[in-house]
CSV table of C-alpha atoms and ligand atoms in Angstrom, one decimal:
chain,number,residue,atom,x,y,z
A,1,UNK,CA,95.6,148.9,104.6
A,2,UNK,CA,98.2,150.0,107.3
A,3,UNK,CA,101.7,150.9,106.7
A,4,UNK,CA,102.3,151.6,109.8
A,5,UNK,CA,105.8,150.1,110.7
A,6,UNK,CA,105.7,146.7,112.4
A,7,UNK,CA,107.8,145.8,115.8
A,8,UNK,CA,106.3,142.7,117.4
A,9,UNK,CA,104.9,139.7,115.4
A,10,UNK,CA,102.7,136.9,115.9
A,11,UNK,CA,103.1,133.8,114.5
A,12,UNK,CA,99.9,130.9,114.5
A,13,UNK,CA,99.4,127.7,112.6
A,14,UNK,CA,95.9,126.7,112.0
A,15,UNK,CA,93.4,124.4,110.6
A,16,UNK,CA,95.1,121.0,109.3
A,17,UNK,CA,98.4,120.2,110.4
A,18,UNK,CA,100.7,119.6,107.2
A,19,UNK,CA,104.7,118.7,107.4
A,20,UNK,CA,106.6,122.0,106.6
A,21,UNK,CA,104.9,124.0,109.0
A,22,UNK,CA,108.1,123.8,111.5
A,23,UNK,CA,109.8,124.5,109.1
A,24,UNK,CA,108.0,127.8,108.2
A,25,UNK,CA,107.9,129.3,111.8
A,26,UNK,CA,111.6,128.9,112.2
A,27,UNK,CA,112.1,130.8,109.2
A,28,UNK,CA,109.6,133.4,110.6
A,29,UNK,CA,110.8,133.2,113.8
A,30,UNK,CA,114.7,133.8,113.1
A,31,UNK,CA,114.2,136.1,110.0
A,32,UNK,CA,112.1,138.6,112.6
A,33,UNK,CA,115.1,138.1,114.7
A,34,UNK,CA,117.2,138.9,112.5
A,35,UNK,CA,116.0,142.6,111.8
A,36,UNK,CA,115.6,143.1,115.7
A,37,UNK,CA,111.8,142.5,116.1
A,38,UNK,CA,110.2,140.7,119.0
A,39,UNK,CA,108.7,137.2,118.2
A,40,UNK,CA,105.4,135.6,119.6
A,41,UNK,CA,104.5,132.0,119.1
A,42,UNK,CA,100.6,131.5,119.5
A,43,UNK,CA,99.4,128.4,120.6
A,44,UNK,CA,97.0,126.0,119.2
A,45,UNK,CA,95.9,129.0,115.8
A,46,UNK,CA,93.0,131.2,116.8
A,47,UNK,CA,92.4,129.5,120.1
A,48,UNK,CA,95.7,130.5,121.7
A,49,UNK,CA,94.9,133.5,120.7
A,50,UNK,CA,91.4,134.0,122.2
A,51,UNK,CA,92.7,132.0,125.5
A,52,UNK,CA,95.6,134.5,125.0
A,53,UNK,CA,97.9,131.3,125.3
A,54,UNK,CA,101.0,133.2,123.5
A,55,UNK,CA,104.8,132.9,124.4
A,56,UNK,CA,108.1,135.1,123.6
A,57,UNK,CA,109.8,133.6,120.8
A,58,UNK,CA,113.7,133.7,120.7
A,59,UNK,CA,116.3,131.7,118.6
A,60,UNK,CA,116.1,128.5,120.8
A,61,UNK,CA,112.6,128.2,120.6
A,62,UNK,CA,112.7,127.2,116.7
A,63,UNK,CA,116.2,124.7,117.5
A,64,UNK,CA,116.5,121.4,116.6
A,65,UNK,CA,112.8,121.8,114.5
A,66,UNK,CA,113.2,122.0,110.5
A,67,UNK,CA,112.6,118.1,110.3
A,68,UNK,CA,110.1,117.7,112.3
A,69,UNK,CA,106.4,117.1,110.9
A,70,UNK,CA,103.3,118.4,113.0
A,71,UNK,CA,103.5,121.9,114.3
A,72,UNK,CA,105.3,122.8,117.8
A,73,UNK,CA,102.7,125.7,117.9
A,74,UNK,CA,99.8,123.0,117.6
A,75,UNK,CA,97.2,123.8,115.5
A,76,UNK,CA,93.0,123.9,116.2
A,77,UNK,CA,90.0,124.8,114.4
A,78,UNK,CA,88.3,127.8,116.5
A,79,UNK,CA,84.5,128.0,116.3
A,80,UNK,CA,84.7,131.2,118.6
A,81,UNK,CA,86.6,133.0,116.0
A,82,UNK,CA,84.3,132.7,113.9
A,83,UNK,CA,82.1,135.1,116.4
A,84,UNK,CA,82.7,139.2,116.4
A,85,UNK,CA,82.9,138.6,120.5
A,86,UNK,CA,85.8,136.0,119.9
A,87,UNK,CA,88.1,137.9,117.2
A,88,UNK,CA,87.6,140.8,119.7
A,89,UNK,CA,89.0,138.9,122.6
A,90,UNK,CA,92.1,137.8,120.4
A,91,UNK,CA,92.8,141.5,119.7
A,92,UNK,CA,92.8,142.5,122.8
A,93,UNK,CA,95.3,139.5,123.6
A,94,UNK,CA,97.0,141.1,121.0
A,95,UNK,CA,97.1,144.9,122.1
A,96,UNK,CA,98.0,144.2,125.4
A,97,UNK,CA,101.5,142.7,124.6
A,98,UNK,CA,101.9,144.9,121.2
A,99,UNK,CA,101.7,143.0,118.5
A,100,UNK,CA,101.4,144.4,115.5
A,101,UNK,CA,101.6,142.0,112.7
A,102,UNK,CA,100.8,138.2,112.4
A,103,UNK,CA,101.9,135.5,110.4
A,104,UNK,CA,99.6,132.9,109.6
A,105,UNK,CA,100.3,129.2,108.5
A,106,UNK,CA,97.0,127.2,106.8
A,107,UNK,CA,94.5,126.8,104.6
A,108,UNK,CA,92.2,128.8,103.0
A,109,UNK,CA,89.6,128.9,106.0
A,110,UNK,CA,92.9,130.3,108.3
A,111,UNK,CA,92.9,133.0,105.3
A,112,UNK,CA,89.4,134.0,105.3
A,113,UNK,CA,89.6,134.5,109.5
A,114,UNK,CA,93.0,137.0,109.0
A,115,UNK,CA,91.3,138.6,106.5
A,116,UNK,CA,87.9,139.2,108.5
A,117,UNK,CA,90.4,140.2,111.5
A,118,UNK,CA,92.7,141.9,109.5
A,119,UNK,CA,89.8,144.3,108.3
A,120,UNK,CA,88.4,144.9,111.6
A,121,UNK,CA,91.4,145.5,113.9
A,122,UNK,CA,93.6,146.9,111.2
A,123,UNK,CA,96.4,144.4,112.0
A,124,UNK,CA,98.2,143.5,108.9
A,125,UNK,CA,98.8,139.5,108.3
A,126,UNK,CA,100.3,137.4,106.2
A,127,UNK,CA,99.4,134.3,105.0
A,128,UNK,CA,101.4,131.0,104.1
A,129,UNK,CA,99.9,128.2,102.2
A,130,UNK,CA,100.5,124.9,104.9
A,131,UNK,CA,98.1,122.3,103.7
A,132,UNK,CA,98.7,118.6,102.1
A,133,UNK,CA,95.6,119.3,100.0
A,134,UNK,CA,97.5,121.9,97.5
A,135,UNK,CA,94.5,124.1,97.1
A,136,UNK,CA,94.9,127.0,96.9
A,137,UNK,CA,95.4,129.3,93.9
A,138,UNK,CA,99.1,131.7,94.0
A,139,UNK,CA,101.4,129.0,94.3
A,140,UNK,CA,102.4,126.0,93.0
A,141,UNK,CA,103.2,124.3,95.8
A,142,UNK,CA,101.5,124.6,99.6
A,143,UNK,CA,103.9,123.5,102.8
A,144,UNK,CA,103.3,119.9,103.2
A,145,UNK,CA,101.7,119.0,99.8
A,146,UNK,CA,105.5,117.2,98.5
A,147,UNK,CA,105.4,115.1,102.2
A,148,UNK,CA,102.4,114.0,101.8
A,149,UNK,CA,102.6,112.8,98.2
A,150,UNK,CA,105.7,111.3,99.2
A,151,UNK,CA,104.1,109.5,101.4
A,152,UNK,CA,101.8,108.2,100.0
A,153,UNK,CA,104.5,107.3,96.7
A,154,UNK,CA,105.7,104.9,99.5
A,155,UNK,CA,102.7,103.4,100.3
A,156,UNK,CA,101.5,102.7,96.8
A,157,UNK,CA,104.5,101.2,95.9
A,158,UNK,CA,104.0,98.7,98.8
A,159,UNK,CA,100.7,98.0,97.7
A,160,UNK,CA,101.9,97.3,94.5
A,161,UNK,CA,104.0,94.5,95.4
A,162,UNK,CA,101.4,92.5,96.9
A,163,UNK,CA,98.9,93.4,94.2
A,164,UNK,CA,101.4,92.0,91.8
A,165,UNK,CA,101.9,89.2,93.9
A,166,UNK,CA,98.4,87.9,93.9
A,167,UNK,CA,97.6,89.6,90.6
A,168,UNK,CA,94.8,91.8,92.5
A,169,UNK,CA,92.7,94.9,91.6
A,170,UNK,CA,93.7,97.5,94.6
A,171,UNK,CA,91.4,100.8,94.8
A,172,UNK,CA,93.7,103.0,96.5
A,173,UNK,CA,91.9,106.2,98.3
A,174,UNK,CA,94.0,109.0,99.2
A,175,UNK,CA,93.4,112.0,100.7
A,176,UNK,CA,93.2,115.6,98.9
A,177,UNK,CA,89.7,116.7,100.8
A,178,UNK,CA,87.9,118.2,97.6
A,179,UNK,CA,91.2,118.2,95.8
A,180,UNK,CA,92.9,115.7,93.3
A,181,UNK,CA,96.5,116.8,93.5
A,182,UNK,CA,97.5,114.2,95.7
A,183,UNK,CA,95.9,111.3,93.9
A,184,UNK,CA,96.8,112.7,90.9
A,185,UNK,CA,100.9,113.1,91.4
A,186,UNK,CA,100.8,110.1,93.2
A,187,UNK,CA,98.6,108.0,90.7
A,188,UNK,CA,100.9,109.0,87.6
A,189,UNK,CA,104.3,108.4,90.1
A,190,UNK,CA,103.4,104.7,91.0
A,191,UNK,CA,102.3,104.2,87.4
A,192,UNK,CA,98.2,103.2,88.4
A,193,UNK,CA,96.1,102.9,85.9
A,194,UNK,CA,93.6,104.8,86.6
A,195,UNK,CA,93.0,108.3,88.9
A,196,UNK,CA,90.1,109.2,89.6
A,197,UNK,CA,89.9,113.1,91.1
A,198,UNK,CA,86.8,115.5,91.8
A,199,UNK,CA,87.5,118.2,89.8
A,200,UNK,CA,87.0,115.6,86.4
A,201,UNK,CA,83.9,113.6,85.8
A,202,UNK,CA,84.3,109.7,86.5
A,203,UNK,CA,82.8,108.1,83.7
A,204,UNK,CA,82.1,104.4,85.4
A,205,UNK,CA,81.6,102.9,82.2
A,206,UNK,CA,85.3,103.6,80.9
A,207,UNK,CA,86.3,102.5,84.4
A,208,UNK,CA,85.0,99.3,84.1
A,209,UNK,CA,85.5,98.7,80.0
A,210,UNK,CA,89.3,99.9,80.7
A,211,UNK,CA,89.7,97.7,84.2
A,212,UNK,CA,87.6,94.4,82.0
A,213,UNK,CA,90.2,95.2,78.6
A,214,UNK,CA,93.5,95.0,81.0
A,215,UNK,CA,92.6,91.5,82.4
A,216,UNK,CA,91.5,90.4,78.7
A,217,UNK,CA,95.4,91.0,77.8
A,218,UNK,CA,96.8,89.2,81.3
A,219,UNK,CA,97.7,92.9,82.6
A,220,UNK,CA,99.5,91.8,85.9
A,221,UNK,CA,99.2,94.6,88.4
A,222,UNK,CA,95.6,97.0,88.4
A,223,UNK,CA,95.9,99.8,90.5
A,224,UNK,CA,93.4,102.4,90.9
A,225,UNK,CA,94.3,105.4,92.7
A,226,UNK,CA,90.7,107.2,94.1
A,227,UNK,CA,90.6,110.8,95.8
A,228,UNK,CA,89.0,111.1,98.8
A,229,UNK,CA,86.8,113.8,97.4
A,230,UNK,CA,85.8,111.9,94.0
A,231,UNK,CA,82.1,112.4,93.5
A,232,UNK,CA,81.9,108.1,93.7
A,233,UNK,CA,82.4,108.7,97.3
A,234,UNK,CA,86.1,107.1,98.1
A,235,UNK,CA,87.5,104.0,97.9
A,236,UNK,CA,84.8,101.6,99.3
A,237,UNK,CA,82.1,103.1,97.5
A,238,UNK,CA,84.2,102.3,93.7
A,239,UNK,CA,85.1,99.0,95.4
A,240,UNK,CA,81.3,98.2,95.7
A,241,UNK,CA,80.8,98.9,92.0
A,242,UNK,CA,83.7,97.3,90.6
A,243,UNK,CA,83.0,94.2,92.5
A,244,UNK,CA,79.2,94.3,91.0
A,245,UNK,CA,80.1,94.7,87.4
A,246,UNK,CA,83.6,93.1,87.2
A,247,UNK,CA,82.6,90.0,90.1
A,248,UNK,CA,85.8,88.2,88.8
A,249,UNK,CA,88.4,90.6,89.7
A,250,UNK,CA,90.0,89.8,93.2
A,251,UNK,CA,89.3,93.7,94.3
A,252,UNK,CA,90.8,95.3,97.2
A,253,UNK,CA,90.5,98.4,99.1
A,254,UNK,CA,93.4,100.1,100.6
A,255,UNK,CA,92.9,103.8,102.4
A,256,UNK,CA,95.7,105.2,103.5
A,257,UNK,CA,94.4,108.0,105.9
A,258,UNK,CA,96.5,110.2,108.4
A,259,UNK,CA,99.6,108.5,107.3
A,260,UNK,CA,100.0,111.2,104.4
A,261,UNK,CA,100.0,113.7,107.4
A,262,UNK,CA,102.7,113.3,109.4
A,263,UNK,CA,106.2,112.5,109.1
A,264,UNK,CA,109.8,114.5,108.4
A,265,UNK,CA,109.2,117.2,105.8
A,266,UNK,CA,110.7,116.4,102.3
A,267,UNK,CA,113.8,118.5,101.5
A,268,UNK,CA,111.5,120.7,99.0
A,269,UNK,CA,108.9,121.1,101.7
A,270,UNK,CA,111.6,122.2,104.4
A,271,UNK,CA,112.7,125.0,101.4
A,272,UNK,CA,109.9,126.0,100.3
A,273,UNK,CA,108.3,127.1,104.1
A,274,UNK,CA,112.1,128.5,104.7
A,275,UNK,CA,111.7,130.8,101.7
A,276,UNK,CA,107.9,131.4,102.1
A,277,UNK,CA,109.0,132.1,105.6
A,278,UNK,CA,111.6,134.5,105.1
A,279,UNK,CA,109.4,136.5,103.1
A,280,UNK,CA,106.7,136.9,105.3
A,281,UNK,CA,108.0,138.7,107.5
A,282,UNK,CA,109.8,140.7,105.0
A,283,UNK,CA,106.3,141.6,103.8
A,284,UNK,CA,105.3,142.7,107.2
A,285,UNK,CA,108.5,145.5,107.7
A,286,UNK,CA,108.1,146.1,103.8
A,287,UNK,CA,104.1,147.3,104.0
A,288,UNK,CA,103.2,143.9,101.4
A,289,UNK,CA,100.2,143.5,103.7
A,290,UNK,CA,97.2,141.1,103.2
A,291,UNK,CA,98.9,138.7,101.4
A,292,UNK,CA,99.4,135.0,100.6
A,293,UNK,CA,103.0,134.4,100.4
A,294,UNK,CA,103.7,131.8,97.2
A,295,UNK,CA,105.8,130.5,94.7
A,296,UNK,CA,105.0,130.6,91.3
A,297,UNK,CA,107.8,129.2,88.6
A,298,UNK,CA,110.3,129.4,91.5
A,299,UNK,CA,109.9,132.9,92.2
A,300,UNK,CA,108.0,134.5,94.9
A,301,UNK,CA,104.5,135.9,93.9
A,302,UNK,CA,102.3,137.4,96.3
A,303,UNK,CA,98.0,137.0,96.2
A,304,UNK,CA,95.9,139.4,98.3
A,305,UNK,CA,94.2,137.3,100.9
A,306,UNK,CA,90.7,137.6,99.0
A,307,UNK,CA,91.8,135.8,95.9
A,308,UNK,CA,94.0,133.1,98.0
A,309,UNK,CA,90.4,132.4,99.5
A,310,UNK,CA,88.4,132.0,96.1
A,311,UNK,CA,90.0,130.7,93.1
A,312,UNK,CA,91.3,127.0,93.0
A,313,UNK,CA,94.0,125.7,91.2
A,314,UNK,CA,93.0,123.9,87.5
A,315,UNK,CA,94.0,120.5,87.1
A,316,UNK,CA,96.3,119.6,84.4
A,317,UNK,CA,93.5,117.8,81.9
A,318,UNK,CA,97.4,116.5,79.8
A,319,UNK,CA,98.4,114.7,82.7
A,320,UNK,CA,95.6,112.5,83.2
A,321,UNK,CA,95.8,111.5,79.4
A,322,UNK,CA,99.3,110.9,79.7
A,323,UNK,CA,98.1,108.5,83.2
A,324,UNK,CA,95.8,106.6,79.8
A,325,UNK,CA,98.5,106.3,78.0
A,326,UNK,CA,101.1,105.0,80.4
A,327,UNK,CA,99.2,102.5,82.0
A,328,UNK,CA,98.5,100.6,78.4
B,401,LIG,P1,92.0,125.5,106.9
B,401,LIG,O1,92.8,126.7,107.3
B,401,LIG,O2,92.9,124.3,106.9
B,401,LIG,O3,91.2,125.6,105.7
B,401,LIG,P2,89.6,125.7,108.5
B,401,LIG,O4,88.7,125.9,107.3
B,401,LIG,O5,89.1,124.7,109.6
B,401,LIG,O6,91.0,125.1,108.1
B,401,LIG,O7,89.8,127.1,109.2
B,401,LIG,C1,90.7,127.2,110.3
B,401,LIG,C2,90.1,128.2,111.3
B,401,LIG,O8,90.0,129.5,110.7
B,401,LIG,C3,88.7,128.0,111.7
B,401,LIG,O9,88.6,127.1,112.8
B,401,LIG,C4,88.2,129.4,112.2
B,401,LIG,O10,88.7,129.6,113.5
B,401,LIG,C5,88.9,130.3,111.2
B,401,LIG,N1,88.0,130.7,110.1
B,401,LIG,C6,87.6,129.9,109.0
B,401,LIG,N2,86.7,130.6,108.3
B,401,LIG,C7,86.5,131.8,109.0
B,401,LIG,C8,85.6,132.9,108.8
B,401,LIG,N3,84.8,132.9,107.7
B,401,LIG,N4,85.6,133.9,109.7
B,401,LIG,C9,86.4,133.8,110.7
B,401,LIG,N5,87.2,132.8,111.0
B,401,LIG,C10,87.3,131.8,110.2
C-alpha cells in the first residue's frame, strides 16, 4: 500500500448509473479543492480513462449538480479494462498528467477493476458504493438505493389504485439485479402482500394457498411485489403460474424497469454521496487507501476493497414475516 502523499485526483463513475452519483463527485470535487489539490473528472469510468478522455475539474464544474440524477461524468462498462494492455494504457493516461489517486463511484465490479489496478500501478483508490441494487456489504446504504425505492414507492402506489379499482391481482417486478432490497423496502412500504426476493426460497405452494385464502375472505387489493432476480424468473414468469393454478384471479403484470434509475436524488441520497464524498478524499491525503467508503449506523466505516467485492449484505428474515403479518 502507498503512503505516499497524494496531489492530483481522479474521479470516475462506472458500471450502472444510480441517482446520487452527482452528488458524490461534487463532494469529491470541492472537498479536493478545498485542501488545494488538483481535480480530474474522467469520462465515461474506465473508458475515459483508456481513451484518456479526462478534464481539469474546478468549482464550476460540479455547479448547479446535487439534484440531478445520472452522472455528468457518464458512466460505461469497459471490456478493455478488463485486459493487462488496457489498464496499462489508463496508467499511462494517468502518469502523464500526475495523478496520483482516484476516486471511484460503482458497483462491486468498478471495485474489483481499482483493486486489480490499484495493485499493479500502485495508485491508491477509493471506492464509493453508487448502485440502486444496495449490494454490497460495509454500508447500509449505496448512493442511489433510497431514489430508486422511492421510485418505485410511487409507482406501486399507482398501481394500487387501479388494482383496487378493478379488484385485480398485480405481480409487480422491480429491479434489484440478484438483490431483494428494492422489492423488499418497497413491498413492505406499499403494504403488498407478498415479496418475493432471491436471496429466500419461493415456496409456490404458500404463494398460491396465501393469494387463494385472501380472495376466499373478499381481500380487495392483491399485490405482489417480485424481484427481478427471484429464482421464478420475474414478473411474467409468476404471472404464468398464478394464472394456471389460480385461473379466476384477474392477474396483471406490471414491470417497472429503468424508471427506478433515474430521477432527482432523494434528500438521504444527496447526503449520503456528500458525506461518502467528503471522506474520500480525506482518505486519499490521510493514507486510508484501498477502501470502500460506507456508512454503518450513521457513522463512517471503511471496508478494504477485497471484502467490499465478496460478502453481500443478509436480508432481514423479520421483515418478511412482518410483510405475512401485515398483509392479513
Ligand atoms: P458495477 O460496478 O456496477 O458492478 P460492472 O460489473 O459492469 O459494474 O463493472 C464495471 C467495470 O469495471 C467493467 O466494465 C470493467 O471495466 C471493470 N471491471 C469489472 N470487473 C473487473 C475485473 N475483474 N478486472 C478488471 N476490471 C473489471
Amino acid at each position: 500500500m502507498s503512503e505516499k502523499k497524494v496531489n492530483k485526483i481522479g474521479i470516475l463513475t462506472s458500471g450502472g448509473d444510480a441517482p446520487g452519483m452527482n452528488a458524490a463527485v461534487r463532494a469529491v470535487v470541492r472537498t479536493g479543492l478545498y485542501h488545494g489539490l488538483e481535480m480530474f473528472g474522467i469520462m465515461r469510468g474506465y473508458s475515459g480513462m483508456i481513451d484518456d478522455d479526462i478534464y481539469q475539474m474546478d468549482s464550476r464544474s460540479v455547479a448547479n449538480i446535487i439534484q440531478r440524477g445520472g452522472t455528468i461524468l457518464k458512466t460505461a462498462r469497459s471490456k478493455e479494462f478488463m485486459e493487462p494492455e488496457g489498464r496499462k494504457k489508463a496508467y499511462d493516461n494517468l502518469r502523464k498528467r500526475g495523478i496520483d489517486g482516484l476516486v471511484i463511484i460503482g458497483g462491486d465490479g468498478s471495485f474489483r477493476g481499482a483493486q486489480k489496478f490499484s495493485n499493479e500501478f500502485d495508485i491508491p483508490c477509493i471506492g464509493l458504493p453508487g448502485t440502486i441494487d444496495k449490494d454490497i456489504a460495509g454500508s447500509d446504504f449505496t448512493i442511489g438505493f433510497d431514489t430508486a425505492v422511492n421510485t418505485a414507492v410511487e409507482a406501486i402506489d399507482k398501481i394500487r389504485d387501479t388494482a383496487d379499482a378493478h379488484d385485480r391481482l398485480f405481480i409487480v417486478e422491480v429491479m434489484g439485479r440478484d438483490a431483494g432490497y428494492i422489492a423488499l423496502h418497497s413491498g413492505i412500504a406499499t403494504g403488498a402482500e407478498n415479496i418475493l426476493v432471491p436471496e429466500t426460497k419461493t415456496d409456490i405452494d404458500e404463494l398460491i394457498n396465501s393469494l387463494t385464502e385472501k380472495e376466499k375472505r373478499k381481500k380487495l387489493v392483491n399485490l405482489v411485489v417480485v424481484a427481478e432476480g427471484d429464482e421464478y424468473g420475474g414478473a411474467n414468469e409468476l404471472a404464468t403460474i398464478i394464472k394456471k393454478r389460480l385461473p379466476q384471479a384477474d392477474t396483471r403484470v406490471c414491470i417497472l424497469g429503468h424508471i427506478q434509475r433515474g430521477g432527482s436524488p432523494t434528500c438521504l441520497d444527496r447526503l449520503i454521496a456528500s458525506r461518502m464524498g467528503y471522506h474520500a478524499v480525506e482518505c486519499l491525503m490521510n493514507g486510508k487507501h484501498n477502501v470502500m467508503v460506507g456508512i454503518v449506523n450513521n457513522k463512517m466505516h471503511y471496508t478494504p476493497l477485497d471484502n467490499a467485492i465478496k460478502a453481500k449484505q443478509t436480508i432481514m428474515k423479520e421483515w418478511l414475516k412482518i410483510v405475512k403479518i401485515l398483509a392479513s
